[in-house]
PDB file of C-alpha atoms in Angstrom:
ATOM      1  CA  UNK A   1     -34.029 -23.970  32.918  1.00 42.00           C
ATOM      2  CA  UNK A   2     -30.374 -24.273  33.898  1.00 44.00           C
ATOM      3  CA  UNK A   3     -29.385 -23.203  37.243  1.00 44.00           C
ATOM      4  CA  UNK A   4     -26.192 -21.126  38.303  1.00 44.00           C
ATOM      5  CA  UNK A   5     -24.765 -24.012  39.110  1.00 42.00           C
ATOM      6  CA  UNK A   6     -25.283 -25.592  35.647  1.00 45.00           C
ATOM      7  CA  UNK A   7     -23.666 -22.198  34.140  1.00 43.00           C
ATOM      8  CA  UNK A   8     -20.484 -22.477  36.485  1.00 44.00           C
ATOM      9  CA  UNK A   9     -17.483 -23.180  34.354  1.00 45.00           C
ATOM     10  CA  UNK A  10     -16.506 -26.768  33.538  1.00 46.00           C
ATOM     11  CA  UNK A  11     -13.157 -28.545  33.156  1.00 44.00           C
ATOM     12  CA  UNK A  12     -13.874 -28.847  29.488  1.00 53.00           C
ATOM     13  CA  UNK A  13     -16.863 -26.905  28.118  1.00 60.00           C
ATOM     14  CA  UNK A  14     -18.008 -28.106  24.998  1.00 68.00           C
ATOM     15  CA  UNK A  15     -19.660 -25.394  22.329  1.00 68.00           C
ATOM     16  CA  UNK A  16     -22.732 -26.554  23.664  1.00 70.00           C
ATOM     17  CA  UNK A  17     -22.452 -25.026  26.788  1.00 84.00           C
ATOM     18  CA  UNK A  18     -21.638 -21.609  25.134  1.00 92.00           C
ATOM     19  CA  UNK A  19     -24.804 -21.103  23.842  1.00 90.00           C
ATOM     20  CA  UNK A  20     -26.601 -22.250  27.387  1.00 92.00           C
ATOM     21  CA  UNK A  21     -24.394 -19.739  28.927  1.00 93.00           C
ATOM     22  CA  UNK A  22     -25.251 -16.804  26.462  1.00 93.00           C
ATOM     23  CA  UNK A  23     -28.761 -17.254  26.976  1.00 93.00           C
ATOM     24  CA  UNK A  24     -28.103 -17.245  30.629  1.00 93.00           C
ATOM     25  CA  UNK A  25     -26.118 -13.853  30.197  1.00 92.00           C
ATOM     26  CA  UNK A  26     -28.897 -12.490  28.345  1.00 92.00           C
ATOM     27  CA  UNK A  27     -30.817 -13.183  31.460  1.00 93.00           C
ATOM     28  CA  UNK A  28     -28.800 -11.255  33.809  1.00 92.00           C
ATOM     29  CA  UNK A  29     -26.304 -14.341  34.959  1.00 93.00           C
ATOM     30  CA  UNK A  30     -22.844 -12.815  35.138  1.00 93.00           C
ATOM     31  CA  UNK A  31     -21.463 -15.989  36.621  1.00 94.00           C
ATOM     32  CA  UNK A  32     -22.262 -17.539  33.097  1.00 92.00           C
ATOM     33  CA  UNK A  33     -21.266 -14.745  31.357  1.00 92.00           C
ATOM     34  CA  UNK A  34     -17.420 -14.813  32.933  1.00 93.00           C
ATOM     35  CA  UNK A  35     -17.481 -18.683  32.234  1.00 93.00           C
ATOM     36  CA  UNK A  36     -18.193 -17.909  28.514  1.00 93.00           C
ATOM     37  CA  UNK A  37     -15.937 -15.044  27.972  1.00 92.00           C
ATOM     38  CA  UNK A  38     -13.229 -17.466  29.517  1.00 92.00           C
ATOM     39  CA  UNK A  39     -14.246 -20.720  27.577  1.00 93.00           C
ATOM     40  CA  UNK A  40     -14.572 -18.846  23.990  1.00 94.00           C
ATOM     41  CA  UNK A  41     -10.836 -16.761  24.560  1.00 92.00           C
ATOM     42  CA  UNK A  42      -9.028 -20.140  22.670  1.00 93.00           C
ATOM     43  CA  UNK A  43     -11.554 -20.855  19.925  1.00 93.00           C
ATOM     44  CA  UNK A  44     -11.383 -16.835  19.043  1.00 94.00           C
ATOM     45  CA  UNK A  45      -7.530 -16.931  19.107  1.00 93.00           C
ATOM     46  CA  UNK A  46      -7.568 -19.532  16.655  1.00 92.00           C
ATOM     47  CA  UNK A  47      -9.504 -17.629  14.451  1.00 91.00           C
ATOM     48  CA  UNK A  48      -7.367 -14.609  14.805  1.00 90.00           C
ATOM     49  CA  UNK A  49      -4.635 -16.386  14.198  1.00 90.00           C
ATOM     50  CA  UNK A  50      -5.989 -18.446  11.221  1.00 89.00           C
ATOM     51  CA  UNK A  51      -7.074 -15.139   9.651  1.00 86.00           C
ATOM     52  CA  UNK A  52      -4.223 -12.441  10.560  1.00 85.00           C
ATOM     53  CA  UNK A  53      -1.208 -14.393  11.168  1.00 82.00           C
ATOM     54  CA  UNK A  54       0.288 -14.367  14.738  1.00 80.00           C
ATOM     55  CA  UNK A  55       0.242  -9.934  14.565  1.00 76.00           C
ATOM     56  CA  UNK A  56      -2.292  -8.670  16.386  1.00 80.00           C
ATOM     57  CA  UNK A  57      -3.930 -12.002  17.670  1.00 88.00           C
ATOM     58  CA  UNK A  58      -4.766 -10.497  21.612  1.00 90.00           C
ATOM     59  CA  UNK A  59      -6.093  -7.104  19.810  1.00 88.00           C
ATOM     60  CA  UNK A  60      -8.341  -8.844  17.932  1.00 88.00           C
ATOM     61  CA  UNK A  61      -9.627 -11.139  20.139  1.00 92.00           C
ATOM     62  CA  UNK A  62     -10.475  -8.044  22.448  1.00 92.00           C
ATOM     63  CA  UNK A  63     -12.463  -6.366  19.733  1.00 90.00           C
ATOM     64  CA  UNK A  64     -14.217  -9.704  19.100  1.00 92.00           C
ATOM     65  CA  UNK A  65     -15.109 -10.067  22.687  1.00 92.00           C
ATOM     66  CA  UNK A  66     -15.994  -6.281  22.515  1.00 92.00           C
ATOM     67  CA  UNK A  67     -18.855  -6.578  19.609  1.00 91.00           C
ATOM     68  CA  UNK A  68     -19.600 -10.055  20.986  1.00 91.00           C
ATOM     69  CA  UNK A  69     -20.755  -7.779  24.519  1.00 91.00           C
ATOM     70  CA  UNK A  70     -22.532  -5.092  22.190  1.00 91.00           C
ATOM     71  CA  UNK A  71     -24.581  -7.571  20.209  1.00 90.00           C
ATOM     72  CA  UNK A  72     -25.316 -10.613  22.421  1.00 91.00           C
ATOM     73  CA  UNK A  73     -28.903  -9.609  22.424  1.00 91.00           C
ATOM     74  CA  UNK A  74     -28.950 -10.383  18.634  1.00 91.00           C
ATOM     75  CA  UNK A  75     -28.094 -14.444  19.536  1.00 91.00           C
ATOM     76  CA  UNK A  76     -31.158 -16.839  19.493  1.00 92.00           C
ATOM     77  CA  UNK A  77     -31.071 -18.896  22.188  1.00 91.00           C
ATOM     78  CA  UNK A  78     -31.478 -22.661  21.136  1.00 88.00           C
ATOM     79  CA  UNK A  79     -29.685 -21.607  17.747  1.00 91.00           C
ATOM     80  CA  UNK A  80     -25.871 -22.980  17.630  1.00 91.00           C
ATOM     81  CA  UNK A  81     -23.337 -20.684  19.160  1.00 92.00           C
ATOM     82  CA  UNK A  82     -20.320 -21.439  17.470  1.00 92.00           C
ATOM     83  CA  UNK A  83     -21.183 -20.626  13.848  1.00 92.00           C
ATOM     84  CA  UNK A  84     -22.947 -17.245  15.435  1.00 93.00           C
ATOM     85  CA  UNK A  85     -19.521 -16.804  16.979  1.00 94.00           C
ATOM     86  CA  UNK A  86     -17.325 -17.704  14.326  1.00 92.00           C
ATOM     87  CA  UNK A  87     -19.359 -15.507  12.067  1.00 92.00           C
ATOM     88  CA  UNK A  88     -18.820 -12.179  14.216  1.00 92.00           C
ATOM     89  CA  UNK A  89     -15.038 -13.460  14.823  1.00 91.00           C
ATOM     90  CA  UNK A  90     -14.411 -13.842  11.340  1.00 90.00           C
ATOM     91  CA  UNK A  91     -15.907 -10.556  10.135  1.00 90.00           C
ATOM     92  CA  UNK A  92     -13.935  -8.716  12.616  1.00 89.00           C
ATOM     93  CA  UNK A  93     -10.509 -10.277  11.444  1.00 87.00           C
ATOM     94  CA  UNK A  94     -11.369  -9.542   7.941  1.00 87.00           C
ATOM     95  CA  UNK A  95     -12.011  -5.681   8.978  1.00 86.00           C
ATOM     96  CA  UNK A  96      -8.591  -5.744  10.666  1.00 84.00           C
ATOM     97  CA  UNK A  97      -7.214  -6.980   8.100  1.00 83.00           C
ATOM     98  CA  UNK A  98      -8.521  -4.265   6.011  1.00 83.00           C
ATOM     99  CA  UNK A  99      -7.747  -1.659   7.999  1.00 82.00           C
ATOM    100  CA  UNK A 100      -4.176  -2.885   8.299  1.00 78.00           C
ATOM    101  CA  UNK A 101      -4.298  -2.630   4.245  1.00 79.00           C
ATOM    102  CA  UNK A 102      -5.483   0.846   4.551  1.00 77.00           C
ATOM    103  CA  UNK A 103      -2.647   1.731   6.988  1.00 73.00           C
ATOM    104  CA  UNK A 104       0.304  -0.100   4.945  1.00 70.00           C
ATOM    105  CA  UNK A 105      -1.262   1.755   1.889  1.00 67.00           C
ATOM    106  CA  UNK A 106      -1.078   5.055   3.469  1.00 66.00           C
ATOM    107  CA  UNK A 107       2.171   4.320   5.137  1.00 63.00           C
ATOM    108  CA  UNK A 108       3.351   3.339   1.479  1.00 66.00           C
ATOM    109  CA  UNK A 109       1.942   6.096   0.331  1.00 65.00           C
ATOM    110  CA  UNK A 110       3.830   7.932   2.522  1.00 63.00           C
ATOM    111  CA  UNK A 111       7.395   6.808   2.060  1.00 63.00           C
ATOM    112  CA  UNK A 112       6.676   7.073  -1.992  1.00 64.00           C
ATOM    113  CA  UNK A 113       5.963  11.179  -0.959  1.00 64.00           C
ATOM    114  CA  UNK A 114       9.192  11.288   1.495  1.00 59.00           C
ATOM    115  CA  UNK A 115      11.093   9.297  -1.595  1.00 59.00           C
ATOM    116  CA  UNK A 116       9.737  12.009  -4.089  1.00 58.00           C
ATOM    117  CA  UNK A 117      10.701  15.031  -1.727  1.00 56.00           C
ATOM    118  CA  UNK A 118      13.672  13.522  -1.033  1.00 53.00           C
ATOM    119  CA  UNK A 119      14.473  12.801  -5.082  1.00 56.00           C
ATOM    120  CA  UNK A 120      13.409  16.658  -5.703  1.00 61.00           C
ATOM    121  CA  UNK A 121      16.486  18.740  -6.732  1.00 64.00           C
ATOM    122  CA  UNK A 122      18.025  20.768  -4.183  1.00 67.00           C
ATOM    123  CA  UNK A 123      18.802  24.746  -5.193  1.00 77.00           C
ATOM    124  CA  UNK A 124      22.694  23.738  -6.036  1.00 77.00           C
ATOM    125  CA  UNK A 125      21.632  21.238  -8.071  1.00 76.00           C
ATOM    126  CA  UNK A 126      18.931  23.283  -9.798  1.00 75.00           C
ATOM    127  CA  UNK A 127      21.525  26.133 -10.575  1.00 79.00           C
ATOM    128  CA  UNK A 128      23.577  23.389 -12.174  1.00 78.00           C
ATOM    129  CA  UNK A 129      20.719  22.249 -14.296  1.00 76.00           C
ATOM    130  CA  UNK A 130      19.719  25.388 -15.377  1.00 77.00           C
ATOM    131  CA  UNK A 131      23.346  26.119 -16.492  1.00 79.00           C
ATOM    132  CA  UNK A 132      24.103  23.022 -18.183  1.00 77.00           C
ATOM    133  CA  UNK A 133      20.736  24.091 -19.943  1.00 75.00           C
ATOM    134  CA  UNK A 134      22.144  27.214 -20.961  1.00 79.00           C
ATOM    135  CA  UNK A 135      25.189  25.594 -21.823  1.00 79.00           C
ATOM    136  CA  UNK A 136      23.046  22.903 -24.612  1.00 77.00           C
ATOM    137  CA  UNK A 137      21.052  26.003 -25.729  1.00 78.00           C
ATOM    138  CA  UNK A 138      24.154  27.751 -26.641  1.00 80.00           C
ATOM    139  CA  UNK A 139      26.193  25.059 -28.154  1.00 79.00           C
ATOM    140  CA  UNK A 140      22.765  24.211 -30.251  1.00 78.00           C
ATOM    141  CA  UNK A 141      22.772  27.639 -31.567  1.00 81.00           C
ATOM    142  CA  UNK A 142      25.962  27.380 -32.905  1.00 84.00           C
ATOM    143  CA  UNK A 143      24.902  24.294 -34.835  1.00 83.00           C
ATOM    144  CA  UNK A 144      24.100  25.227 -38.836  1.00 86.00           C
ATOM    145  CA  UNK A 145      20.233  25.114 -39.544  1.00 84.00           C
ATOM    146  CA  UNK A 146      20.939  21.514 -41.200  1.00 84.00           C
ATOM    147  CA  UNK A 147      22.353  20.250 -38.074  1.00 84.00           C
ATOM    148  CA  UNK A 148      19.730  21.900 -35.897  1.00 83.00           C
ATOM    149  CA  UNK A 149      16.900  20.053 -38.231  1.00 81.00           C
ATOM    150  CA  UNK A 150      18.566  16.948 -37.815  1.00 80.00           C
ATOM    151  CA  UNK A 151      18.884  17.005 -34.138  1.00 79.00           C
ATOM    152  CA  UNK A 152      15.187  18.405 -33.875  1.00 79.00           C
ATOM    153  CA  UNK A 153      13.743  15.613 -36.238  1.00 77.00           C
ATOM    154  CA  UNK A 154      16.115  12.598 -35.199  1.00 74.00           C
ATOM    155  CA  UNK A 155      16.144  12.901 -31.803  1.00 73.00           C
ATOM    156  CA  UNK A 156      14.408  15.460 -29.924  1.00 72.00           C
ATOM    157  CA  UNK A 157      11.012  14.032 -31.562  1.00 70.00           C
ATOM    158  CA  UNK A 158      12.219  10.822 -32.360  1.00 73.00           C
ATOM    159  CA  UNK A 159      11.003  10.634 -35.988  1.00 74.00           C
ATOM    160  CA  UNK A 160      12.732   7.778 -38.289  1.00 78.00           C
ATOM    161  CA  UNK A 161      15.083   8.588 -40.651  1.00 76.00           C
ATOM    162  CA  UNK A 162      12.035   8.247 -43.236  1.00 79.00           C
ATOM    163  CA  UNK A 163       9.702  10.428 -41.442  1.00 78.00           C
ATOM    164  CA  UNK A 164      12.085  13.019 -40.704  1.00 75.00           C
ATOM    165  CA  UNK A 165      13.129  12.723 -44.785  1.00 78.00           C
ATOM    166  CA  UNK A 166       9.349  13.466 -45.626  1.00 78.00           C
ATOM    167  CA  UNK A 167       8.700  16.375 -42.945  1.00 77.00           C
ATOM    168  CA  UNK A 168      12.511  17.662 -42.995  1.00 66.00           C
ATOM    169  CA  UNK A 169      12.642  18.535 -46.892  1.00 75.00           C
ATOM    170  CA  UNK A 170      16.732  16.560 -46.304  1.00 82.00           C
ATOM    171  CA  UNK A 171      17.391  13.334 -47.559  1.00 85.00           C
ATOM    172  CA  UNK A 172      17.964  10.463 -45.327  1.00 79.00           C
ATOM    173  CA  UNK A 173      21.579  10.795 -46.000  1.00 84.00           C
ATOM    174  CA  UNK A 174      21.909  14.206 -45.816  1.00 84.00           C
ATOM    175  CA  UNK A 175      19.827  13.851 -41.979  1.00 80.00           C
ATOM    176  CA  UNK A 176      22.102  10.641 -41.018  1.00 83.00           C
ATOM    177  CA  UNK A 177      25.577  12.785 -41.811  1.00 86.00           C
ATOM    178  CA  UNK A 178      24.357  16.190 -40.116  1.00 83.00           C
ATOM    179  CA  UNK A 179      22.871  14.307 -37.217  1.00 81.00           C
ATOM    180  CA  UNK A 180      26.511  12.744 -37.027  1.00 83.00           C
ATOM    181  CA  UNK A 181      28.123  16.104 -37.409  1.00 87.00           C
ATOM    182  CA  UNK A 182      25.785  17.812 -34.757  1.00 81.00           C
ATOM    183  CA  UNK A 183      26.141  14.963 -31.833  1.00 81.00           C
ATOM    184  CA  UNK A 184      30.018  15.386 -32.103  1.00 84.00           C
ATOM    185  CA  UNK A 185      29.933  19.091 -32.362  1.00 82.00           C
ATOM    186  CA  UNK A 186      27.772  18.933 -29.389  1.00 78.00           C
ATOM    187  CA  UNK A 187      30.125  16.175 -27.420  1.00 81.00           C
ATOM    188  CA  UNK A 188      32.925  18.722 -28.393  1.00 81.00           C
ATOM    189  CA  UNK A 189      31.203  22.170 -27.289  1.00 74.00           C
ATOM    190  CA  UNK A 190      30.349  20.654 -23.573  1.00 72.00           C
ATOM    191  CA  UNK A 191      33.325  18.821 -23.392  1.00 73.00           C
ATOM    192  CA  UNK A 192      35.465  21.623 -23.603  1.00 64.00           C
ATOM    193  CA  UNK A 193      33.165  24.151 -21.320  1.00 54.00           C
ATOM    194  CA  UNK A 194      33.354  21.032 -18.657  1.00 49.00           C
ATOM    195  CA  UNK A 195      37.134  21.084 -19.200  1.00 46.00           C
ATOM    196  CA  UNK A 196      37.482  24.926 -18.518  1.00 44.00           C
ATOM    197  CA  UNK A 197      34.990  25.063 -15.055  1.00 42.00           C
ATOM    198  CA  UNK A 198      37.557  25.115 -11.972  1.00 40.00           C
TER     199      UNK A 198
END
C-alpha cells in the first residue's frame, strides 16, 4: 500500500499516479487528494478547451472538479483513472454546451420578441393605417360592379384570368380591361386624396 510520502506531488506526475492518489484520497489521505487535484487541472483544461473553445474553460474545470469530488467514491481502485476522469469531464462539458445553447436560444427568442414588439405599430401608425384602409374602401366603393369583381377575383383572390372568367361571369378580355381601369381609378383616387392632405 502506498504511503503518504508516495502520494506527495512529484515533478512530473503521470496518469498512473492519479489512480493511486485517488485510491489514497478515498481512504482519507488529504495530501494525496490535493496532489491529484493539482495534477489533473491541466488535463481538464485541455478537454474543456477542445470541447468548449476558449470560453468558460476555468468555469468548466471548476464544475468538473466539483463533480469529481461528489462522485469520487465511484472510482474503482486498480482500474484506469484517466478514462474515468475523461468521461466525467467530457459529459460535464457537453452539459455546459447544451446549457449555453439553451441560453442562446432563450436569448434569441427574447431578442425576436423584443424585435416583434418594436415592429408593432404605435397609435399614430395604427391611426394612419386605419385612415388608409377607409380611403381604400371608399375608393373601391366608387368602382363599377364589373371593376370591383375584377379586383376581387384577380387581385384579392389572386385567381388566374381563366379561373376568374369561370367564376365571375365576365370574359377574360373584359376582366383584363376592368382590372386595368379599376387599378388606374384607385391610383388616381388615392393619389388625389394624398395630394390634398396638408
